[in-house]
Amino acid sequence: MKNTENEVILCVPYTDLFYALLNVQETNIKIGAQNMHFEESGAYTGEVSGKMLKSIGVEYVIIGHSERRQYFAETDETVNKKIKSALANGLKPIVCVRRNFRAKRKWKSYRSYNKSNQTCIRGN
């Protein structure tokens, strides 16, 4: 991947981040995390903060993946907090946009998901 202008981003599990970063040195492959917590510190056993990710050289982080919403009850509000934390730590968030494929042609569903996505990315 050294002779291409494309940038490739691989988002790997936390336990593989360090080794992935070592293996992509001097290439245009970037490494991202699959998730992060919005708090910098506290009693969040097993969670990884943006500060921790940045400290080992991670540039990107996936936020708001449908699996996190489904199995860990993440909300638009927690996604918004994660985006803000990622940006505050100099990370580039890869934000997953919600979409209901079965209802994609229904205006009511579109408005609902559009409102949800706006909540995720709102400022302050």
JSON list of C-alpha atoms in Angstrom, two decimals:
[
{"chain": "A", "resi": 1, "resn": "MET", "atom": "CA", "xyz": [0.00, 0.00, 0.00]},
{"chain": "A", "resi": 2, "resn": "LYS", "atom": "CA", "xyz": [2.96, 2.31, -0.30]},
{"chain": "A", "resi": 3, "resn": "ASN", "atom": "CA", "xyz": [2.41, 3.31, -3.92]},
{"chain": "A", "resi": 4, "resn": "THR", "atom": "CA", "xyz": [-1.18, 4.49, -3.83]},
{"chain": "A", "resi": 5, "resn": "GLU", "atom": "CA", "xyz": [-2.78, 7.79, -3.03]},
{"chain": "A", "resi": 6, "resn": "ASN", "atom": "CA", "xyz": [-5.69, 6.08, -1.28]},
{"chain": "A", "resi": 7, "resn": "GLU", "atom": "CA", "xyz": [-5.88, 6.00, 2.46]},
{"chain": "A", "resi": 8, "resn": "VAL", "atom": "CA", "xyz": [-6.92, 2.70, 4.00]},
{"chain": "A", "resi": 9, "resn": "ILE", "atom": "CA", "xyz": [-8.36, 2.57, 7.51]},
{"chain": "A", "resi": 10, "resn": "LEU", "atom": "CA", "xyz": [-8.49, -0.68, 9.46]},
{"chain": "A", "resi": 11, "resn": "CYS", "atom": "CA", "xyz": [-10.50, -0.68, 12.68]},
{"chain": "A", "resi": 12, "resn": "VAL", "atom": "CA", "xyz": [-9.33, -3.54, 14.83]},
{"chain": "A", "resi": 13, "resn": "PRO", "atom": "CA", "xyz": [-10.22, -4.81, 18.33]},
{"chain": "A", "resi": 14, "resn": "TYR", "atom": "CA", "xyz": [-8.57, -2.97, 21.21]},
{"chain": "A", "resi": 15, "resn": "THR", "atom": "CA", "xyz": [-6.23, -5.85, 22.03]},
{"chain": "A", "resi": 16, "resn": "ASP", "atom": "CA", "xyz": [-4.79, -5.70, 18.48]},
{"chain": "A", "resi": 17, "resn": "LEU", "atom": "CA", "xyz": [-4.33, -1.93, 18.19]},
{"chain": "A", "resi": 18, "resn": "PHE", "atom": "CA", "xyz": [-0.70, -1.74, 19.29]},
{"chain": "A", "resi": 19, "resn": "TYR", "atom": "CA", "xyz": [0.44, -4.58, 17.01]},
{"chain": "A", "resi": 20, "resn": "ALA", "atom": "CA", "xyz": [-1.59, -3.25, 14.08]},
{"chain": "A", "resi": 21, "resn": "LEU", "atom": "CA", "xyz": [0.04, 0.15, 14.52]},
{"chain": "A", "resi": 22, "resn": "LEU", "atom": "CA", "xyz": [3.48, -1.47, 14.48]},
{"chain": "A", "resi": 23, "resn": "ASN", "atom": "CA", "xyz": [2.71, -3.41, 11.30]},
{"chain": "A", "resi": 24, "resn": "VAL", "atom": "CA", "xyz": [1.47, -0.46, 9.26]},
{"chain": "A", "resi": 25, "resn": "GLN", "atom": "CA", "xyz": [4.39, 1.88, 9.88]},
{"chain": "A", "resi": 26, "resn": "GLU", "atom": "CA", "xyz": [5.66, 3.54, 6.69]},
{"chain": "A", "resi": 27, "resn": "THR", "atom": "CA", "xyz": [2.46, 2.70, 4.78]},
{"chain": "A", "resi": 28, "resn": "ASN", "atom": "CA", "xyz": [-0.65, 4.72, 4.09]},
{"chain": "A", "resi": 29, "resn": "ILE", "atom": "CA", "xyz": [-2.74, 2.32, 6.18]},
{"chain": "A", "resi": 30, "resn": "LYS", "atom": "CA", "xyz": [-4.28, 3.99, 9.20]},
{"chain": "A", "resi": 31, "resn": "ILE", "atom": "CA", "xyz": [-5.51, 2.20, 12.31]},
{"chain": "A", "resi": 32, "resn": "GLY", "atom": "CA", "xyz": [-8.76, 2.89, 14.09]},
{"chain": "A", "resi": 33, "resn": "ALA", "atom": "CA", "xyz": [-10.51, 1.56, 17.16]},
{"chain": "A", "resi": 34, "resn": "GLN", "atom": "CA", "xyz": [-13.88, -0.14, 17.07]},
{"chain": "A", "resi": 35, "resn": "ASN", "atom": "CA", "xyz": [-15.28, 1.83, 20.00]},
{"chain": "A", "resi": 36, "resn": "MET", "atom": "CA", "xyz": [-14.43, 4.23, 22.81]},
{"chain": "A", "resi": 37, "resn": "HIS", "atom": "CA", "xyz": [-15.98, 5.58, 25.99]},
{"chain": "A", "resi": 38, "resn": "PHE", "atom": "CA", "xyz": [-16.86, 9.26, 26.27]},
{"chain": "A", "resi": 39, "resn": "GLU", "atom": "CA", "xyz": [-15.40, 9.73, 29.77]},
{"chain": "A", "resi": 40, "resn": "GLU", "atom": "CA", "xyz": [-11.67, 10.29, 30.22]},
{"chain": "A", "resi": 41, "resn": "SER", "atom": "CA", "xyz": [-11.48, 8.50, 33.56]},
{"chain": "A", "resi": 42, "resn": "GLY", "atom": "CA", "xyz": [-13.60, 7.02, 36.29]},
{"chain": "A", "resi": 43, "resn": "ALA", "atom": "CA", "xyz": [-15.11, 3.71, 37.30]},
{"chain": "A", "resi": 44, "resn": "TYR", "atom": "CA", "xyz": [-15.64, 2.34, 33.79]},
{"chain": "A", "resi": 45, "resn": "THR", "atom": "CA", "xyz": [-13.92, -1.02, 34.02]},
{"chain": "A", "resi": 46, "resn": "GLY", "atom": "CA", "xyz": [-12.96, -2.39, 30.64]},
{"chain": "A", "resi": 47, "resn": "GLU", "atom": "CA", "xyz": [-13.74, 0.81, 28.74]},
{"chain": "A", "resi": 48, "resn": "VAL", "atom": "CA", "xyz": [-11.18, 2.66, 26.64]},
{"chain": "A", "resi": 49, "resn": "SER", "atom": "CA", "xyz": [-11.08, 6.46, 26.53]},
{"chain": "A", "resi": 50, "resn": "GLY", "atom": "CA", "xyz": [-10.17, 8.68, 23.62]},
{"chain": "A", "resi": 51, "resn": "LYS", "atom": "CA", "xyz": [-7.11, 9.81, 25.55]},
{"chain": "A", "resi": 52, "resn": "MET", "atom": "CA", "xyz": [-5.94, 6.20, 25.85]},
{"chain": "A", "resi": 53, "resn": "LEU", "atom": "CA", "xyz": [-6.44, 5.60, 22.13]},
{"chain": "A", "resi": 54, "resn": "LYS", "atom": "CA", "xyz": [-4.59, 8.76, 21.16]},
{"chain": "A", "resi": 55, "resn": "SER", "atom": "CA", "xyz": [-1.69, 7.91, 23.48]},
{"chain": "A", "resi": 56, "resn": "ILE", "atom": "CA", "xyz": [-0.83, 4.80, 21.45]},
{"chain": "A", "resi": 57, "resn": "GLY", "atom": "CA", "xyz": [-1.19, 6.50, 18.07]},
{"chain": "A", "resi": 58, "resn": "VAL", "atom": "CA", "xyz": [-4.72, 5.63, 17.00]},
{"chain": "A", "resi": 59, "resn": "GLU", "atom": "CA", "xyz": [-6.20, 8.18, 14.56]},
{"chain": "A", "resi": 60, "resn": "TYR", "atom": "CA", "xyz": [-9.75, 6.93, 13.98]},
{"chain": "A", "resi": 61, "resn": "VAL", "atom": "CA", "xyz": [-12.59, 5.45, 16.01]},
{"chain": "A", "resi": 62, "resn": "ILE", "atom": "CA", "xyz": [-15.93, 3.94, 15.01]},
{"chain": "A", "resi": 63, "resn": "ILE", "atom": "CA", "xyz": [-18.84, 5.49, 16.90]},
{"chain": "A", "resi": 64, "resn": "GLY", "atom": "CA", "xyz": [-22.52, 4.53, 16.96]},
{"chain": "A", "resi": 65, "resn": "HIS", "atom": "CA", "xyz": [-22.31, 1.13, 15.30]},
{"chain": "A", "resi": 66, "resn": "SER", "atom": "CA", "xyz": [-25.67, -0.66, 15.14]},
{"chain": "A", "resi": 67, "resn": "GLU", "atom": "CA", "xyz": [-24.32, -3.54, 17.24]},
{"chain": "A", "resi": 68, "resn": "ARG", "atom": "CA", "xyz": [-23.40, -1.12, 20.04]},
{"chain": "A", "resi": 69, "resn": "ARG", "atom": "CA", "xyz": [-26.89, 0.33, 19.91]},
{"chain": "A", "resi": 70, "resn": "GLN", "atom": "CA", "xyz": [-28.57, -3.06, 19.83]},
{"chain": "A", "resi": 71, "resn": "TYR", "atom": "CA", "xyz": [-26.54, -5.00, 22.40]},
{"chain": "A", "resi": 72, "resn": "PHE", "atom": "CA", "xyz": [-25.22, -2.23, 24.66]},
{"chain": "A", "resi": 73, "resn": "ALA", "atom": "CA", "xyz": [-28.22, 0.13, 24.51]},
{"chain": "A", "resi": 74, "resn": "GLU", "atom": "CA", "xyz": [-26.23, 3.08, 23.15]},
{"chain": "A", "resi": 75, "resn": "THR", "atom": "CA", "xyz": [-28.41, 6.09, 22.45]},
{"chain": "A", "resi": 76, "resn": "ASP", "atom": "CA", "xyz": [-28.16, 9.13, 20.21]},
{"chain": "A", "resi": 77, "resn": "GLU", "atom": "CA", "xyz": [-27.07, 11.07, 23.29]},
{"chain": "A", "resi": 78, "resn": "THR", "atom": "CA", "xyz": [-24.19, 8.69, 24.15]},
{"chain": "A", "resi": 79, "resn": "VAL", "atom": "CA", "xyz": [-23.11, 8.68, 20.51]},
{"chain": "A", "resi": 80, "resn": "ASN", "atom": "CA", "xyz": [-23.05, 12.48, 20.66]},
{"chain": "A", "resi": 81, "resn": "LYS", "atom": "CA", "xyz": [-20.89, 12.40, 23.81]},
{"chain": "A", "resi": 82, "resn": "LYS", "atom": "CA", "xyz": [-18.48, 9.98, 22.15]},
{"chain": "A", "resi": 83, "resn": "ILE", "atom": "CA", "xyz": [-18.17, 12.16, 19.05]},
{"chain": "A", "resi": 84, "resn": "LYS", "atom": "CA", "xyz": [-17.37, 15.20, 21.20]},
{"chain": "A", "resi": 85, "resn": "SER", "atom": "CA", "xyz": [-14.84, 13.23, 23.24]},
{"chain": "A", "resi": 86, "resn": "ALA", "atom": "CA", "xyz": [-13.18, 11.83, 20.12]},
{"chain": "A", "resi": 87, "resn": "LEU", "atom": "CA", "xyz": [-12.82, 15.29, 18.59]},
{"chain": "A", "resi": 88, "resn": "ALA", "atom": "CA", "xyz": [-11.54, 16.73, 21.88]},
{"chain": "A", "resi": 89, "resn": "ASN", "atom": "CA", "xyz": [-8.83, 14.07, 21.87]},
{"chain": "A", "resi": 90, "resn": "GLY", "atom": "CA", "xyz": [-7.79, 14.67, 18.28]},
{"chain": "A", "resi": 91, "resn": "LEU", "atom": "CA", "xyz": [-9.39, 11.47, 16.96]},
{"chain": "A", "resi": 92, "resn": "LYS", "atom": "CA", "xyz": [-11.32, 11.27, 13.70]},
{"chain": "A", "resi": 93, "resn": "PRO", "atom": "CA", "xyz": [-14.72, 9.73, 14.43]},
{"chain": "A", "resi": 94, "resn": "ILE", "atom": "CA", "xyz": [-16.26, 7.37, 11.89]},
{"chain": "A", "resi": 95, "resn": "VAL", "atom": "CA", "xyz": [-19.91, 7.90, 12.74]},
{"chain": "A", "resi": 96, "resn": "CYS", "atom": "CA", "xyz": [-22.37, 5.17, 11.77]},
{"chain": "A", "resi": 97, "resn": "VAL", "atom": "CA", "xyz": [-25.59, 6.70, 10.47]},
{"chain": "A", "resi": 98, "resn": "ARG", "atom": "CA", "xyz": [-28.80, 5.00, 11.45]},
{"chain": "A", "resi": 99, "resn": "ARG", "atom": "CA", "xyz": [-31.04, 3.80, 8.68]},
{"chain": "A", "resi": 100, "resn": "ASN", "atom": "CA", "xyz": [-34.04, 1.52, 8.54]},
{"chain": "A", "resi": 101, "resn": "PHE", "atom": "CA", "xyz": [-33.83, -0.37, 5.25]},
{"chain": "A", "resi": 102, "resn": "ARG", "atom": "CA", "xyz": [-37.38, -1.74, 5.40]},
{"chain": "A", "resi": 103, "resn": "ALA", "atom": "CA", "xyz": [-38.88, 1.70, 5.83]},
{"chain": "A", "resi": 104, "resn": "LYS", "atom": "CA", "xyz": [-36.48, 3.70, 3.68]},
{"chain": "A", "resi": 105, "resn": "ARG", "atom": "CA", "xyz": [-39.21, 4.93, 1.33]},
{"chain": "A", "resi": 106, "resn": "LYS", "atom": "CA", "xyz": [-41.58, 6.08, 4.06]},
{"chain": "A", "resi": 107, "resn": "TRP", "atom": "CA", "xyz": [-41.35, 9.78, 4.85]},
{"chain": "A", "resi": 108, "resn": "LYS", "atom": "CA", "xyz": [-42.24, 9.29, 8.52]},
{"chain": "A", "resi": 109, "resn": "SER", "atom": "CA", "xyz": [-39.35, 6.89, 9.00]},
{"chain": "A", "resi": 110, "resn": "TYR", "atom": "CA", "xyz": [-37.00, 9.25, 7.16]},
{"chain": "A", "resi": 111, "resn": "ARG", "atom": "CA", "xyz": [-37.94, 12.13, 9.47]},
{"chain": "A", "resi": 112, "resn": "SER", "atom": "CA", "xyz": [-37.44, 9.93, 12.53]},
{"chain": "A", "resi": 113, "resn": "TYR", "atom": "CA", "xyz": [-33.98, 8.76, 11.48]},
{"chain": "A", "resi": 114, "resn": "ASN", "atom": "CA", "xyz": [-32.98, 12.22, 10.31]},
{"chain": "A", "resi": 115, "resn": "LYS", "atom": "CA", "xyz": [-33.87, 13.59, 13.75]},
{"chain": "A", "resi": 116, "resn": "SER", "atom": "CA", "xyz": [-31.89, 10.78, 15.39]},
{"chain": "A", "resi": 117, "resn": "ASN", "atom": "CA", "xyz": [-28.83, 11.51, 13.26]},
{"chain": "A", "resi": 118, "resn": "GLN", "atom": "CA", "xyz": [-29.09, 15.23, 14.04]},
{"chain": "A", "resi": 119, "resn": "THR", "atom": "CA", "xyz": [-29.09, 14.39, 17.77]},
{"chain": "A", "resi": 120, "resn": "CYS", "atom": "CA", "xyz": [-25.93, 12.36, 17.33]},
{"chain": "A", "resi": 121, "resn": "ILE", "atom": "CA", "xyz": [-23.97, 15.14, 15.67]},
{"chain": "A", "resi": 122, "resn": "ARG", "atom": "CA", "xyz": [-25.28, 18.27, 17.38]},
{"chain": "A", "resi": 123, "resn": "GLY", "atom": "CA", "xyz": [-22.83, 20.61, 19.02]},
{"chain": "A", "resi": 124, "resn": "ASN", "atom": "CA", "xyz": [-22.81, 21.81, 22.63]}
]
